[in-house]
């Protein structure tokens, strides 16, 4: 039995606790940010408002504090959204934690001063000096995992044995783990798929969406190579696997469908998705300055078009 601390009691952090508990670990969850999730996790029946189900009684909730991070855990899992990465990086920075950290968060960070895009693990390592980082990505809808539907994900670490050790700690009959050494490729694919899911969602028929799917793969392949990942990773769970699930359903493709119908981004957000986080939009805001300056626009016309749609509030101008 290992002791696991999950930071982030949102949909994914909470769903992730289920296979961890099933694998006979002692699982503690903490929530540093959202009053709603704290309320959910401390309620008597542990009903989670995002997952729309009760969480296991064995799941232990602890109030978030920096001291909690110093306690003896065998694994710390980061399940915050991208906007929480700077926060948790700063919190972990001076603690010189030696235990493994597993990051579920998807996204990329733009370092304005250095004019560079960093993956989340690079950011945590370079800026916040966190050492032993593995990443877990792939096609996983939190609600489905929470219901114990079969789910396959990928853990990446340059030292693949470390990834396998973590996989053994958390896998179950329904939560299947694959492994990769290509941390860059896995992080890049799992982030940009949110942008391409929006683009595919803009297709107003299956025929049109399939065309956009194929063109998206070509652009994703180019981008993985640009950031020095392994192009083969596009064929894996963090690439087309995750793109499929995000394009088939979810908030990014829903926003894409409005853009494809001719709505401008700001109108669509306000009118139809005011309360929703659209991760693809957040990623566009983060990486647009870099992409527009440093990447050959002719190689990624779909992404450039979506950037203009979101940043300049223009109509999407792709053939849908
Ligand atoms: N690796 C996987 O298998 C997998 C699967 C699904 C989602 N995800 C990723 O997990 C992350 C969380 O997704 P979710 O569905 O749980 O989202 P959610 O909105 O349900 O939860 C977001 C979490 O981030 C925290 N948070 C938000 N803003 C914050 C801030 N400014 N500072 C600190 N904390 C903040 C929230 O309090 C909450 O704990 C996303 O990056 C998502 O892409 C990963």
XYZ file of C-alpha atoms and ligand atoms in Angstrom:
364
model
C 0.000 0.000 0.000
C 1.390 3.371 -1.063
C 0.419 6.809 0.144
C -0.771 9.050 -2.667
C -1.574 12.760 -2.440
C -3.742 14.233 -5.210
C -3.604 18.020 -5.544
C -6.769 19.186 -7.274
C -10.261 18.015 -6.417
C -11.809 18.875 -9.783
C -13.307 16.297 -12.121
C -10.013 14.678 -13.090
C -8.272 14.681 -9.695
C -11.353 13.156 -8.082
C -11.882 10.544 -10.816
C -8.203 9.601 -10.635
C -8.604 8.747 -6.946
C -10.855 5.811 -7.897
C -8.289 3.505 -9.586
C -5.701 4.613 -7.007
C -7.976 3.457 -4.174
C -8.915 0.280 -6.002
C -5.211 -0.549 -6.234
C -5.199 -0.584 -2.418
C -3.407 2.692 -1.895
C -4.095 5.197 0.851
C -5.336 8.187 -1.089
C -5.548 11.768 0.158
C -7.038 14.545 -1.945
C -6.649 18.277 -1.389
C -8.128 21.309 -3.139
C -6.238 24.615 -3.043
C -8.546 26.844 -5.050
C -12.205 26.037 -5.595
C -14.764 26.518 -2.832
C -17.234 24.349 -4.739
C -14.878 21.372 -4.897
C -13.922 21.795 -1.227
C -17.620 21.742 -0.382
C -18.131 18.602 -2.489
C -15.200 16.750 -0.968
C -16.048 17.640 2.631
C -19.782 16.916 2.330
C -21.156 13.913 4.177
C -21.979 11.884 1.077
C -18.952 13.191 -0.936
C -21.174 14.010 -3.913
C -19.024 15.561 -6.638
C -20.868 18.210 -8.614
C -18.755 17.863 -11.782
C -18.734 14.062 -11.844
C -22.365 13.894 -10.683
C -21.652 10.929 -8.406
C -20.561 10.074 -4.889
C -16.873 9.500 -4.335
C -15.624 6.520 -2.291
C -15.822 6.892 1.516
C -12.186 5.743 1.773
C -11.012 8.876 -0.056
C -9.433 11.080 2.569
C -9.794 14.879 2.213
C -7.230 17.212 3.771
C -7.333 20.983 3.821
C -4.678 22.396 1.514
C -1.538 23.777 3.148
C 2.124 23.925 2.256
C 2.831 21.708 5.280
C 0.712 18.964 3.745
C 3.206 18.786 0.872
C 6.007 18.051 3.344
C 4.331 14.936 4.724
C 5.539 11.473 3.776
C 3.774 10.453 0.585
C 5.021 7.955 -2.001
C 3.550 9.945 -4.884
C 2.194 13.454 -5.420
C -0.271 13.876 -8.289
C -0.934 17.294 -9.813
C -4.458 17.472 -11.237
C -4.925 21.246 -11.399
C -5.816 23.048 -14.588
C -3.092 24.925 -16.476
C -3.756 28.141 -14.559
C -2.800 26.357 -11.325
C 0.661 25.261 -12.490
C 2.515 28.442 -11.484
C 0.833 28.315 -8.090
C 1.804 24.728 -7.310
C 5.281 25.195 -8.799
C 5.922 28.062 -6.384
C 4.537 26.041 -3.482
C 6.778 23.045 -4.218
C 9.865 25.059 -5.172
C 11.714 25.356 -1.891
C 10.616 22.078 -0.380
C 13.291 20.010 -2.186
C 10.825 17.163 -2.533
C 12.441 13.918 -3.626
C 9.344 11.791 -4.090
C 7.910 11.288 -7.580
C 5.484 13.852 -8.986
C 2.916 12.784 -11.582
C 1.325 15.547 -13.679
C -2.132 15.047 -15.200
C -2.537 18.691 -16.315
C -2.556 19.281 -20.071
C -1.221 22.452 -21.692
C 1.898 24.465 -22.518
C 3.514 27.571 -21.076
C 4.961 30.539 -22.976
C 8.060 32.031 -21.405
C 7.869 35.625 -22.622
C 11.341 36.689 -21.454
C 13.090 33.729 -23.055
C 10.756 33.675 -26.044
C 10.237 29.936 -25.557
C 7.406 27.461 -25.198
C 7.869 25.073 -22.282
C 5.952 21.914 -21.567
C 4.512 21.707 -18.050
C 7.183 19.279 -16.884
C 9.928 21.506 -18.334
C 8.417 24.505 -16.543
C 8.197 22.660 -13.212
C 11.730 21.368 -13.621
C 13.514 24.447 -14.961
C 11.721 27.226 -13.122
C 10.658 25.517 -9.928
C 13.518 22.996 -9.635
C 11.227 20.005 -9.194
C 13.195 16.863 -9.960
C 11.380 13.585 -10.338
C 8.523 14.370 -12.739
C 6.466 11.927 -14.801
C 3.472 12.874 -16.901
C 0.221 11.007 -17.463
C -1.856 11.881 -20.550
C -4.211 10.293 -23.006
C -7.874 9.957 -23.881
C -9.684 10.018 -20.559
C -13.032 11.599 -19.827
C -13.093 12.012 -16.051
C -16.756 10.987 -15.821
C -16.080 7.717 -17.636
C -13.048 6.875 -15.499
C -15.075 7.603 -12.362
C -17.659 5.051 -13.569
C -14.797 2.567 -14.079
C -15.268 2.451 -17.842
C -12.240 0.996 -19.554
C -9.665 3.748 -20.043
C -6.150 3.636 -21.517
C -3.591 6.328 -20.781
C 0.132 6.798 -21.164
C 2.792 7.667 -18.585
C 5.966 9.245 -19.943
C 9.358 9.656 -18.350
C 12.792 9.665 -20.010
C 13.571 6.880 -17.565
C 10.788 4.538 -18.551
C 11.358 2.309 -15.503
C 10.232 5.162 -13.284
C 7.067 5.471 -15.368
C 6.440 1.724 -15.017
C 6.813 1.898 -11.251
C 4.076 4.528 -11.109
C 1.931 2.572 -13.549
C 2.049 -0.452 -11.228
C 0.905 1.736 -8.373
C -2.237 3.024 -10.096
C -3.359 0.642 -12.845
C -6.423 -1.556 -12.504
C -8.383 -3.886 -14.785
C -10.176 -0.871 -16.247
C -7.374 1.713 -16.021
C -4.721 0.491 -18.418
C -1.343 2.151 -18.702
C 1.079 2.387 -21.605
C 4.550 3.903 -21.372
C 6.738 6.299 -23.339
C 10.159 7.950 -23.109
C 9.027 10.816 -25.331
C 7.925 13.314 -22.687
C 8.071 16.252 -25.124
C 5.987 14.537 -27.816
C 3.419 13.330 -25.282
C 3.048 16.769 -23.675
C 2.907 18.656 -26.964
C 0.286 16.303 -28.468
C -1.895 16.229 -25.380
C -1.934 20.039 -25.263
C -2.460 20.957 -28.915
C -5.179 18.354 -29.398
C -7.486 20.810 -27.591
C -6.920 23.341 -30.372
C -7.412 20.757 -33.118
C -10.540 19.361 -31.420
C -12.000 22.855 -31.815
C -11.051 22.893 -35.487
C -12.535 19.445 -36.142
C -15.672 20.489 -34.236
C -16.102 23.276 -36.773
C -16.859 20.702 -39.478
C -20.588 20.848 -40.092
C -20.862 17.288 -41.367
C -18.936 14.077 -40.748
C -17.358 14.386 -44.178
C -16.094 17.897 -43.466
C -14.952 16.980 -39.943
C -13.005 13.969 -41.293
C -11.193 16.222 -43.739
C -10.299 18.576 -40.883
C -9.242 15.574 -38.759
C -6.775 14.446 -41.398
C -5.369 17.972 -41.911
C -5.089 18.402 -38.133
C -2.934 15.273 -37.861
C -0.574 16.653 -40.500
C -0.209 19.917 -38.539
C 0.198 18.120 -35.206
C 2.931 15.983 -36.728
C 4.753 19.104 -37.929
C 4.459 20.739 -34.496
C 5.726 17.688 -32.602
C 8.774 17.663 -34.872
C 9.224 21.430 -34.454
C 9.362 21.038 -30.664
C 11.758 18.083 -31.020
C 9.402 15.340 -29.929
C 9.157 11.945 -31.620
C 6.720 12.169 -34.576
C 5.614 8.572 -33.903
C 3.961 9.844 -30.704
C 1.191 11.336 -32.839
C -0.005 7.765 -33.492
C -0.278 6.985 -29.779
C -2.799 7.580 -26.988
C -1.668 11.167 -26.353
C -1.960 11.975 -30.078
C -4.778 10.612 -32.215
C -6.180 8.745 -29.189
C -6.823 11.937 -27.256
C -7.750 13.904 -30.377
C -10.495 11.393 -31.154
C -12.179 11.642 -27.752
C -11.901 15.447 -27.674
C -13.246 15.869 -31.202
C -16.099 13.421 -30.636
C -17.416 15.299 -27.626
C -16.419 17.888 -25.088
C -16.198 21.627 -24.674
C -13.512 22.332 -27.295
C -15.368 20.692 -30.156
C -18.631 22.275 -28.966
C -17.051 25.717 -29.226
C -15.664 24.686 -32.633
C -19.159 23.805 -33.834
C -20.346 27.373 -33.086
C -17.324 28.829 -34.856
C -18.044 26.553 -37.831
C -21.614 27.879 -37.929
C -20.200 31.377 -38.385
C -20.398 32.781 -34.857
C -17.521 34.983 -33.760
C -15.680 33.607 -30.731
C -16.728 36.274 -28.226
C -20.397 35.970 -29.152
C -20.354 32.174 -29.025
C -18.628 32.195 -25.617
C -21.037 34.711 -24.132
C -24.191 33.255 -25.656
C -23.637 29.503 -25.393
C -20.670 28.680 -23.138
C -20.335 31.574 -20.688
C -19.522 29.375 -17.695
C -17.423 26.773 -19.485
C -13.650 26.565 -19.538
C -12.549 25.994 -23.120
C -9.008 24.683 -22.717
C -8.186 25.113 -26.412
C -8.957 28.817 -26.138
C -6.762 29.162 -23.040
C -3.930 27.446 -24.902
C -4.372 29.751 -27.901
C -4.080 32.781 -25.595
C -0.929 31.303 -24.039
C 1.001 30.230 -27.152
C -0.262 32.634 -29.867
C 2.584 35.199 -29.477
C 5.154 32.446 -29.985
C 3.358 30.646 -32.801
C 2.724 33.820 -34.809
C 6.363 34.895 -34.497
C 8.352 31.685 -34.677
C 6.473 29.070 -36.690
C 6.106 28.924 -40.488
C 2.454 29.910 -40.944
C 2.154 27.935 -44.185
C 2.794 24.693 -42.294
C -0.044 25.185 -39.818
C -2.858 27.065 -41.618
C -5.627 25.621 -39.435
C -4.000 26.659 -36.185
C -3.191 30.122 -37.532
C -6.790 30.540 -38.600
C -8.090 29.552 -35.192
C -5.635 31.904 -33.478
C -6.941 34.795 -35.589
C -10.528 33.756 -34.866
C -9.926 33.863 -31.116
C -7.391 36.666 -30.741
C -8.885 39.073 -33.307
C -12.484 37.898 -32.844
C -12.779 37.160 -36.563
C -14.978 34.587 -38.239
C -13.327 31.202 -38.738
C -12.082 31.086 -42.273
C -11.566 27.430 -43.069
C -13.520 25.336 -45.510
C -16.085 23.583 -43.344
N -4.200 13.209 -17.880
C -5.448 12.862 -18.050
O -5.795 11.684 -18.221
C -6.474 13.947 -18.044
C -7.808 13.679 -18.363
C -8.710 14.706 -18.329
C -8.274 15.966 -17.995
N -6.967 16.198 -17.724
C -6.453 17.517 -17.376
O -6.564 17.714 -15.973
C -6.681 19.111 -15.691
C -7.874 19.343 -14.790
O -9.057 19.011 -15.483
P -10.451 18.851 -14.753
O -11.380 18.233 -15.731
O -10.265 18.218 -13.419
O -10.865 20.396 -14.560
P -11.784 21.003 -13.391
O -12.181 22.345 -13.878
O -12.830 20.045 -12.971
O -10.747 21.192 -12.164
C -9.706 22.124 -12.255
C -8.790 22.041 -11.046
O -7.808 23.085 -11.151
C -7.947 23.980 -10.025
N -7.662 25.352 -10.451
C -8.275 26.060 -11.436
N -7.731 27.293 -11.529
C -6.748 27.350 -10.588
C -5.823 28.347 -10.184
N -5.786 29.543 -10.774
N -4.957 28.061 -9.184
C -4.962 26.861 -8.580
N -5.823 25.857 -8.914
C -6.701 26.110 -9.913
C -9.403 23.800 -9.581
O -9.589 24.243 -8.283
C -9.549 22.287 -9.730
O -8.893 21.603 -8.690
C -6.780 19.804 -17.065
O -5.515 20.295 -17.438
C -7.188 18.685 -17.996
O -6.759 18.877 -19.326
C -6.085 15.226 -17.714
